[in-house]
PDB file as gemmi writes it, atoms N, CA and C in Angstrom:
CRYST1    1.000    1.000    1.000  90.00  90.00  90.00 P 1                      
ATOM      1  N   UNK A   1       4.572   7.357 -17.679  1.00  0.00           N  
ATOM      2  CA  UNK A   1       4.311   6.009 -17.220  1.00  0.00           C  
ATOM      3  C   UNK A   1       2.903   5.932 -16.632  1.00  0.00           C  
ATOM      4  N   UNK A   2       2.388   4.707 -16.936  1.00  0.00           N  
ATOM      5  CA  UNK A   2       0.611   4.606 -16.433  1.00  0.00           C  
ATOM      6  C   UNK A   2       1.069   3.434 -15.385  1.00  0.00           C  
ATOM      7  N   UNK A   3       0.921   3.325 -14.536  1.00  0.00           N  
ATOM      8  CA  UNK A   3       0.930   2.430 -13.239  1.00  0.00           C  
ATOM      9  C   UNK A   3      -0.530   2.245 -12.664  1.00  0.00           C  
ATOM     10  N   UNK A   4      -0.677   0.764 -12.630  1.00  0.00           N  
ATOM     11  CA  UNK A   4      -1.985   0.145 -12.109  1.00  0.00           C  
ATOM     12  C   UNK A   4      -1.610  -0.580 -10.857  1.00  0.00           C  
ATOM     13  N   UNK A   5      -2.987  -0.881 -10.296  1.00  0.00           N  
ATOM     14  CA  UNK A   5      -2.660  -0.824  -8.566  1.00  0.00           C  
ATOM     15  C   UNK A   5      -2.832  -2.708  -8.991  1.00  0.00           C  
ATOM     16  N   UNK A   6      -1.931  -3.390  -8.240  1.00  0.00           N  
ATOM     17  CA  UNK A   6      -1.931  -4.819  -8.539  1.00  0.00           C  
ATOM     18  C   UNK A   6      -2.828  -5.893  -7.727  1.00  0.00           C  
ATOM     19  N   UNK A   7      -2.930  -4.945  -6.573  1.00  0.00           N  
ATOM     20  CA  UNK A   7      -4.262  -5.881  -5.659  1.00  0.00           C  
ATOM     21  C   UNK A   7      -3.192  -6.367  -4.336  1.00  0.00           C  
ATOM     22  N   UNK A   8      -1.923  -5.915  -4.250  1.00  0.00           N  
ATOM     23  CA  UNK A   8      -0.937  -6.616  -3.596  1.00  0.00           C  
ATOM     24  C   UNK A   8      -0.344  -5.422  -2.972  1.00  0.00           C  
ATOM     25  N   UNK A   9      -0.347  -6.192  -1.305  1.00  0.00           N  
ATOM     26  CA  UNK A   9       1.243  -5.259  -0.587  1.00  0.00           C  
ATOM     27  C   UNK A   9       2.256  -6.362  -0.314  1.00  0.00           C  
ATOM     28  N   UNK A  10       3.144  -5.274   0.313  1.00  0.00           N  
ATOM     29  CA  UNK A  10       4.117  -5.686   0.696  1.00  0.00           C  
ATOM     30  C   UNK A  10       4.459  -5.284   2.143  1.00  0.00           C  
ATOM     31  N   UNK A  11       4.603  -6.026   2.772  1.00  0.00           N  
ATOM     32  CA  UNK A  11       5.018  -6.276   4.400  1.00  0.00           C  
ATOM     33  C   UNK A  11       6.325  -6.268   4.683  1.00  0.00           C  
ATOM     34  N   UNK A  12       6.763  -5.702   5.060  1.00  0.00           N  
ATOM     35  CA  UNK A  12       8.305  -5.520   5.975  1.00  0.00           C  
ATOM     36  C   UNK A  12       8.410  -5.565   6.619  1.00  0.00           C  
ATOM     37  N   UNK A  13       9.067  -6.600   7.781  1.00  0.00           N  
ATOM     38  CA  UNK A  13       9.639  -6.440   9.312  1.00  0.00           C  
ATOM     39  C   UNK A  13      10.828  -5.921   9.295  1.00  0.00           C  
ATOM     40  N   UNK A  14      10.902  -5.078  10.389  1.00  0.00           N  
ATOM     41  CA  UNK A  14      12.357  -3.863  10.731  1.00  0.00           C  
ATOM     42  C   UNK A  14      12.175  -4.037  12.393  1.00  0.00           C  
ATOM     43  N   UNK A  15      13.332  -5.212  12.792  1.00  0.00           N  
ATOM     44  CA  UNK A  15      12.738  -5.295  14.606  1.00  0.00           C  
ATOM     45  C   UNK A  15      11.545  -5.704  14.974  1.00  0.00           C  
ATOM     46  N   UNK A  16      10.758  -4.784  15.667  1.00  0.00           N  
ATOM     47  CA  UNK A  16       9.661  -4.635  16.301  1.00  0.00           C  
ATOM     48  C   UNK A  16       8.511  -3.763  15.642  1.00  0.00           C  
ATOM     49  N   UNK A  17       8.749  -3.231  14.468  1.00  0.00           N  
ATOM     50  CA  UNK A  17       8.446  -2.599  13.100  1.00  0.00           C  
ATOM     51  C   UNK A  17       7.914  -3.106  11.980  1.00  0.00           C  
ATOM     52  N   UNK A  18       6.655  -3.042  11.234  1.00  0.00           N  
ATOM     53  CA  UNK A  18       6.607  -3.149  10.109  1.00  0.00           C  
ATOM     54  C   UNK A  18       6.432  -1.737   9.473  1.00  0.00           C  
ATOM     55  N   UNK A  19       6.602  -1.732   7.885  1.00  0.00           N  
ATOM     56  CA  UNK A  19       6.200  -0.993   6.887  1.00  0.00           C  
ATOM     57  C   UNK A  19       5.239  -1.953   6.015  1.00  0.00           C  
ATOM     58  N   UNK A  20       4.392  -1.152   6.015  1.00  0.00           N  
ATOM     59  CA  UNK A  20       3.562  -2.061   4.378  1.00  0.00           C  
ATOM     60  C   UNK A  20       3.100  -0.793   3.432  1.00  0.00           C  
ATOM     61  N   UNK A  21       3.186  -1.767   2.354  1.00  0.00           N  
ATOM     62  CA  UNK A  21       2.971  -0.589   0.911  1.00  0.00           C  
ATOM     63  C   UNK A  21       2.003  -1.404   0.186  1.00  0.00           C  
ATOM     64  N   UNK A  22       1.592  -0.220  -0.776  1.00  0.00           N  
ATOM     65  CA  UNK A  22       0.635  -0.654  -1.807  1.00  0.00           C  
ATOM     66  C   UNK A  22       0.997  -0.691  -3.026  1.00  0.00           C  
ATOM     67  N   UNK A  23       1.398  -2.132  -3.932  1.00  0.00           N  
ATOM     68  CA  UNK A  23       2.105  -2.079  -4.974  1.00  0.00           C  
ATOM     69  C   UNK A  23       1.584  -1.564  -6.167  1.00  0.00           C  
ATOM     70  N   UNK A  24       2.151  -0.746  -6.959  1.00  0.00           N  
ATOM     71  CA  UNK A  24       1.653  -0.354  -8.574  1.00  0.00           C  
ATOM     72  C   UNK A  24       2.454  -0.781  -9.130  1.00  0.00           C  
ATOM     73  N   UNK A  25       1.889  -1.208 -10.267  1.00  0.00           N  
ATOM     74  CA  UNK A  25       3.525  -1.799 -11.410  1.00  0.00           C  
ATOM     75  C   UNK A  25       2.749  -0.801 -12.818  1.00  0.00           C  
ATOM     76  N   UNK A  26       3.945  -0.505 -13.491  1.00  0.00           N  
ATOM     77  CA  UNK A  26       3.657   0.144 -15.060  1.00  0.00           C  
ATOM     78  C   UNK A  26       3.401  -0.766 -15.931  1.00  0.00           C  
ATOM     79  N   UNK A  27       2.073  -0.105 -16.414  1.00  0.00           N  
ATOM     80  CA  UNK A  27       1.336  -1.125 -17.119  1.00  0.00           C  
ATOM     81  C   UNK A  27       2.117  -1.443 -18.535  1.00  0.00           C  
ATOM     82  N   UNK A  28       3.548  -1.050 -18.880  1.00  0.00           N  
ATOM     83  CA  UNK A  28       3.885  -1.093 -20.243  1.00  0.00           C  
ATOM     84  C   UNK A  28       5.471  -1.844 -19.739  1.00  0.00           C  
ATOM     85  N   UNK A  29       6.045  -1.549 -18.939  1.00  0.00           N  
ATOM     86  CA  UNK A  29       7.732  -2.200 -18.826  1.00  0.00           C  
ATOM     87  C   UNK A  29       7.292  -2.532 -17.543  1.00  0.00           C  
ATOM     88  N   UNK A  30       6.542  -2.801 -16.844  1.00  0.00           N  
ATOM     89  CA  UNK A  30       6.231  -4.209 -15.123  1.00  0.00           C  
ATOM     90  C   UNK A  30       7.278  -3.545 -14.284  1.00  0.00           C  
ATOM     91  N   UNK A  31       7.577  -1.986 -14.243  1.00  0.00           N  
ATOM     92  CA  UNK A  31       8.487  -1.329 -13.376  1.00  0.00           C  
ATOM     93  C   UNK A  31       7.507  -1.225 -11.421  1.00  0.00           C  
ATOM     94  N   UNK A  32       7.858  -1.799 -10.813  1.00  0.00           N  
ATOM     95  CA  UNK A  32       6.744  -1.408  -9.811  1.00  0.00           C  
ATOM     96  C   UNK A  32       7.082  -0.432  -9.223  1.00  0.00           C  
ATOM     97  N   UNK A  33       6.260   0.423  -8.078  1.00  0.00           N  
ATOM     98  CA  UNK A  33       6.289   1.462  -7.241  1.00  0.00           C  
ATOM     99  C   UNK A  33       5.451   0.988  -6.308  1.00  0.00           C  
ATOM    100  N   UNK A  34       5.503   1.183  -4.887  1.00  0.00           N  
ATOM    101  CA  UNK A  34       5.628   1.014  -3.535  1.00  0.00           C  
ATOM    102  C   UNK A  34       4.993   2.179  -3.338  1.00  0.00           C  
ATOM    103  N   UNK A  35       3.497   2.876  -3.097  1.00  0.00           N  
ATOM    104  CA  UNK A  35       2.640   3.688  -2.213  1.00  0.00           C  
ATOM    105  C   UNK A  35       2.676   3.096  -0.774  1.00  0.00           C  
ATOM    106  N   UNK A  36       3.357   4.002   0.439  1.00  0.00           N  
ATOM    107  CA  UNK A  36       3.424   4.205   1.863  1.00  0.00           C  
ATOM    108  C   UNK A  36       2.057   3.901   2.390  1.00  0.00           C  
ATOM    109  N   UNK A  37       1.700   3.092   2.999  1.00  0.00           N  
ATOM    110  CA  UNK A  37       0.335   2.779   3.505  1.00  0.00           C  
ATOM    111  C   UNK A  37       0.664   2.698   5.375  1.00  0.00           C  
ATOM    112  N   UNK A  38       1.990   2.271   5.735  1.00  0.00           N  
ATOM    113  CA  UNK A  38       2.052   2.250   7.077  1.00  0.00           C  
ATOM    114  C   UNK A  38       3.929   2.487   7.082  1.00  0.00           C  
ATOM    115  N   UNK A  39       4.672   3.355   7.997  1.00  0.00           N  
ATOM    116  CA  UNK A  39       5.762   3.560   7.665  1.00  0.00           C  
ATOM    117  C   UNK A  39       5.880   3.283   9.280  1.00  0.00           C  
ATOM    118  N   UNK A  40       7.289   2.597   9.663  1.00  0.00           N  
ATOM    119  CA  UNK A  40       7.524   2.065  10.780  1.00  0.00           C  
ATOM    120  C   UNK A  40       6.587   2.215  11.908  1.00  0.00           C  
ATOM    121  N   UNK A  41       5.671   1.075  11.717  1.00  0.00           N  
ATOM    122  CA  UNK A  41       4.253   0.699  12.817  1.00  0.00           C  
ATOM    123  C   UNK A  41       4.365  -0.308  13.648  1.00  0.00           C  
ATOM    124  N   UNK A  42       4.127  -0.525  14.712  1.00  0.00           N  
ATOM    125  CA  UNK A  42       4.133  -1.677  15.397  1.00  0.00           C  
ATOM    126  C   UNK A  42       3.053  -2.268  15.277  1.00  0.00           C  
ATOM    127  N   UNK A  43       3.237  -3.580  14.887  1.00  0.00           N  
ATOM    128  CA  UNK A  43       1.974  -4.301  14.226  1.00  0.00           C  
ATOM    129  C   UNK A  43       0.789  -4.075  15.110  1.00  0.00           C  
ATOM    130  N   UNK A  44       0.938  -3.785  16.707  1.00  0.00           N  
ATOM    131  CA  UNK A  44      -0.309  -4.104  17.561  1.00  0.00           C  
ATOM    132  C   UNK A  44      -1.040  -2.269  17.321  1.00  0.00           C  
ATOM    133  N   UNK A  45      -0.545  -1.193  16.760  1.00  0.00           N  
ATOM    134  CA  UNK A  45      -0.743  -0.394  16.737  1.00  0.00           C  
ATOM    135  C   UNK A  45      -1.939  -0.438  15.110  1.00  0.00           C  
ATOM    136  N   UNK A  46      -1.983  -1.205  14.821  1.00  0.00           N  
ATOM    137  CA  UNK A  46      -2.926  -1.517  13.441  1.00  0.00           C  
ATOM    138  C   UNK A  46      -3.685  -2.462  13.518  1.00  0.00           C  
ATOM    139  N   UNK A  47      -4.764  -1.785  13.378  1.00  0.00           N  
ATOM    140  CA  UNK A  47      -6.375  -2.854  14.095  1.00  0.00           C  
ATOM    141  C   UNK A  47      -6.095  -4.374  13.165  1.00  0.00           C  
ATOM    142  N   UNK A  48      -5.926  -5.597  14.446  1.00  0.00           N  
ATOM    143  CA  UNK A  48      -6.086  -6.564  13.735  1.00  0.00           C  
ATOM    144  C   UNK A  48      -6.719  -7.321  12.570  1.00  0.00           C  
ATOM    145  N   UNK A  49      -8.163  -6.722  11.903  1.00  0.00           N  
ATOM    146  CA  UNK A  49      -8.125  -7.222  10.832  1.00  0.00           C  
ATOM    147  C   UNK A  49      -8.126  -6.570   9.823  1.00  0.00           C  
ATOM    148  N   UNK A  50      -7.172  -5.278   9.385  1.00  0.00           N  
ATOM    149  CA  UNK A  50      -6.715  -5.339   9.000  1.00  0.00           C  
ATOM    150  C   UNK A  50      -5.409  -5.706   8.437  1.00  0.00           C  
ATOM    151  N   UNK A  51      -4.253  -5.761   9.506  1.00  0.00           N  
ATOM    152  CA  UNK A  51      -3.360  -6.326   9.771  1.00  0.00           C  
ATOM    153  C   UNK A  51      -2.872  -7.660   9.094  1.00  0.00           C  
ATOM    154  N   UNK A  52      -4.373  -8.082   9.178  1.00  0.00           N  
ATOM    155  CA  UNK A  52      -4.624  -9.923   8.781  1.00  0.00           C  
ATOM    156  C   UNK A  52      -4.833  -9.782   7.093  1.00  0.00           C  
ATOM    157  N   UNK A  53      -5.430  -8.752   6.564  1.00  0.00           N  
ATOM    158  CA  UNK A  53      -5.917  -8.650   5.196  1.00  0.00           C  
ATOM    159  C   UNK A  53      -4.317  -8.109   4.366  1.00  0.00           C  
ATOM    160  N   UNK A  54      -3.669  -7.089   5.221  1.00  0.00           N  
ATOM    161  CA  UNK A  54      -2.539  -6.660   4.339  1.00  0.00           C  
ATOM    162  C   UNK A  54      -1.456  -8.311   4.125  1.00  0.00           C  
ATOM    163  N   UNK A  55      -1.610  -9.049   5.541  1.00  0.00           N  
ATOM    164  CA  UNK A  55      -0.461 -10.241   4.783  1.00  0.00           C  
ATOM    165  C   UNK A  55      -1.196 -11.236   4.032  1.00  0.00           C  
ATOM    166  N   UNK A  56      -2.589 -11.003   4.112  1.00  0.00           N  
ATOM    167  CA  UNK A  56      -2.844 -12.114   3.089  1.00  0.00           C  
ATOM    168  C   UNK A  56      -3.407 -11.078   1.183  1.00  0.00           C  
ATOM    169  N   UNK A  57      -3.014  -9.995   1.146  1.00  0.00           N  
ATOM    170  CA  UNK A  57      -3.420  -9.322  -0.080  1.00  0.00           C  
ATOM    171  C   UNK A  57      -4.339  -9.261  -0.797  1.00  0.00           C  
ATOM    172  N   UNK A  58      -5.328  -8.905   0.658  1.00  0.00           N  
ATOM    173  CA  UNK A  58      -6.986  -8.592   0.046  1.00  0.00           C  
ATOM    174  C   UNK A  58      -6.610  -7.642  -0.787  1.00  0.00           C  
ATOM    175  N   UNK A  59      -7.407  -8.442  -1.900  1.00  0.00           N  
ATOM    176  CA  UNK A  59      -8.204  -7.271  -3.396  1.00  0.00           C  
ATOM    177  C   UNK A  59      -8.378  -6.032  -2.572  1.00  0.00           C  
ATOM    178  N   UNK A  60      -9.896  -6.407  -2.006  1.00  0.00           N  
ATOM    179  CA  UNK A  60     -10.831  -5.568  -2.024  1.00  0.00           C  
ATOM    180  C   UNK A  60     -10.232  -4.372  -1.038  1.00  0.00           C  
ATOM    181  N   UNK A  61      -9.492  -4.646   0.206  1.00  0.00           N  
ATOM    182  CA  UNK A  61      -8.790  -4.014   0.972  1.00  0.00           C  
ATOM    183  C   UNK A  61      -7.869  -2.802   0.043  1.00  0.00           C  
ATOM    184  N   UNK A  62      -6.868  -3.516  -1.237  1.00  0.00           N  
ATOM    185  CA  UNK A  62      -6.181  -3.284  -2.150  1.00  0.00           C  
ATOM    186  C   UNK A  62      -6.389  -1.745  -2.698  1.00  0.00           C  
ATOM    187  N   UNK A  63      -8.192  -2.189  -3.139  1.00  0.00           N  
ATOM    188  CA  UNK A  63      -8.766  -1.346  -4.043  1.00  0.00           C  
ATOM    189  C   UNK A  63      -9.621  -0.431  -3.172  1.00  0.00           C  
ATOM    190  N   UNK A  64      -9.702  -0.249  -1.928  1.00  0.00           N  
ATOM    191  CA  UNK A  64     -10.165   0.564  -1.210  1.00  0.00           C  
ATOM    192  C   UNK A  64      -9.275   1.809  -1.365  1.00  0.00           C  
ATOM    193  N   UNK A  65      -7.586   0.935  -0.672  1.00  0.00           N  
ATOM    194  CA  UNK A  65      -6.864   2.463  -0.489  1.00  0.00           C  
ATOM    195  C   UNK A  65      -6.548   3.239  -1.910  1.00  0.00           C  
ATOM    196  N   UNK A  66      -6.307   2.168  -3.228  1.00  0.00           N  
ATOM    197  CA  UNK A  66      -6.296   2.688  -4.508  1.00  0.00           C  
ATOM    198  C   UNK A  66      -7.216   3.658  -4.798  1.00  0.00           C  
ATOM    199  N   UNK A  67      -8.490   3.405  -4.496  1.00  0.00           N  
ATOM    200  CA  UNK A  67      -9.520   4.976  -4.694  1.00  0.00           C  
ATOM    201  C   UNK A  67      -9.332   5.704  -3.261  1.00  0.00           C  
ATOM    202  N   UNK A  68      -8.555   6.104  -2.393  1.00  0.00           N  
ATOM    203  CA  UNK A  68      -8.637   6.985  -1.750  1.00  0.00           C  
ATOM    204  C   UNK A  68      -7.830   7.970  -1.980  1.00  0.00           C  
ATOM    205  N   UNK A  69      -8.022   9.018  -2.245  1.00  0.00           N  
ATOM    206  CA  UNK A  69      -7.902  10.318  -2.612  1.00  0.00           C  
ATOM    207  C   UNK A  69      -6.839  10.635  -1.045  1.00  0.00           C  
ATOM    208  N   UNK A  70      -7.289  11.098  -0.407  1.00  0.00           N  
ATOM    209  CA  UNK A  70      -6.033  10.931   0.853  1.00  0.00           C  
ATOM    210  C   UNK A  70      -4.709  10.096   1.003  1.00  0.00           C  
ATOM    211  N   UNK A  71      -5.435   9.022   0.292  1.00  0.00           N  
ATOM    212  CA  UNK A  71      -4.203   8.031   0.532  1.00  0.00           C  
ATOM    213  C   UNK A  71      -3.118   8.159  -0.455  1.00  0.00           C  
ATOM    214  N   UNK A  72      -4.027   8.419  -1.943  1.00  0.00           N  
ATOM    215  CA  UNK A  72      -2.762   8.971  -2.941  1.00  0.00           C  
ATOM    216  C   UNK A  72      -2.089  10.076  -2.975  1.00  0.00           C  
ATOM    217  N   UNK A  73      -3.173  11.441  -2.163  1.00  0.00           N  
ATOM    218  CA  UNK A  73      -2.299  12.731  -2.268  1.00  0.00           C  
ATOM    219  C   UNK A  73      -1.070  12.315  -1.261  1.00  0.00           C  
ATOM    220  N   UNK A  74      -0.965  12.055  -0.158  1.00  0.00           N  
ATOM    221  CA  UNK A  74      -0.354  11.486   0.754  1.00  0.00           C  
ATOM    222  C   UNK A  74       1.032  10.717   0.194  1.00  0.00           C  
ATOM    223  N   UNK A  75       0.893   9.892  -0.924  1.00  0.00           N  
ATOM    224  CA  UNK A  75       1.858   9.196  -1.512  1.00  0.00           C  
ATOM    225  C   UNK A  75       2.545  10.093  -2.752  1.00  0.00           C  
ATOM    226  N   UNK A  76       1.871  11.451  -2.894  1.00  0.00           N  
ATOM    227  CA  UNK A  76       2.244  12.416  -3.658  1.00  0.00           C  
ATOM    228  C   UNK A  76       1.556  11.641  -5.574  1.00  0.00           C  
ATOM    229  N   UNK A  77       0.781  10.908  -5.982  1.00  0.00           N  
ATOM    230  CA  UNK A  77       0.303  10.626  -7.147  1.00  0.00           C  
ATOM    231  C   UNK A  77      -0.266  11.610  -7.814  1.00  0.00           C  
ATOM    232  N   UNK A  78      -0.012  11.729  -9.432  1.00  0.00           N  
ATOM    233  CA  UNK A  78      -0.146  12.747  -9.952  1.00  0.00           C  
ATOM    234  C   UNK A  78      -0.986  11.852 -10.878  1.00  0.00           C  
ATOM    235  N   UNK A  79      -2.336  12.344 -11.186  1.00  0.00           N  
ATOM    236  CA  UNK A  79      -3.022  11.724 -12.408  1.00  0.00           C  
ATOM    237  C   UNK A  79      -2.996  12.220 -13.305  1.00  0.00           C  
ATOM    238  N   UNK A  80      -2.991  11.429 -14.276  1.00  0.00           N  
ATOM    239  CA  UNK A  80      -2.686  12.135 -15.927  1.00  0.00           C  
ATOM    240  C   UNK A  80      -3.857  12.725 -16.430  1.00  0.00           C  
ATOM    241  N   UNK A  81      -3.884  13.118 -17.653  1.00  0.00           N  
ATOM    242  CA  UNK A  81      -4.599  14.236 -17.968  1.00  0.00           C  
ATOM    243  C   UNK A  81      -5.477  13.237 -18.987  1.00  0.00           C  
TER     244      UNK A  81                                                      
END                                                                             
């Protein structure tokens, strides 16, 4: 499966908790996958503007963590050959 990064997270409230992820969908059957970008955080614990960019689904924010090498080993991504 080839999965492309869509420019989009996803925000979760849990309580006093969010999670947000970084969506990939497969570029051939639109299967998505969810990369861990913040796993039960309290929103004030995540510098406000970013905070502000993950609920409104900055691109550019998007495509920052998509080329980070930390951020994908971290999510365990395996690139193809």
């Amino acid at each position: 499966m080839h999965f492309v990064n869509t420019g989009r997270f996803r925000v979760n409230a849990n309580g006093n908790k969010v999670d947000i992820w970084l969506i990939y969908q497969c570029a051939r059957c639109k299967h998505s996958l969810n990369l861990t970008v913040y796993e039960r955080r309290k929103p004030n614990r995540i510098p406000q503007e970013e905070y502000r960019r993950f609920l409104e689904n900055d691109e550019d924010l998007a495509l920052q963590y998509g080329n980070d090498k930390a951020f994908l080993k971290r999510n365990r991504v395996e690139f193809g050959r």
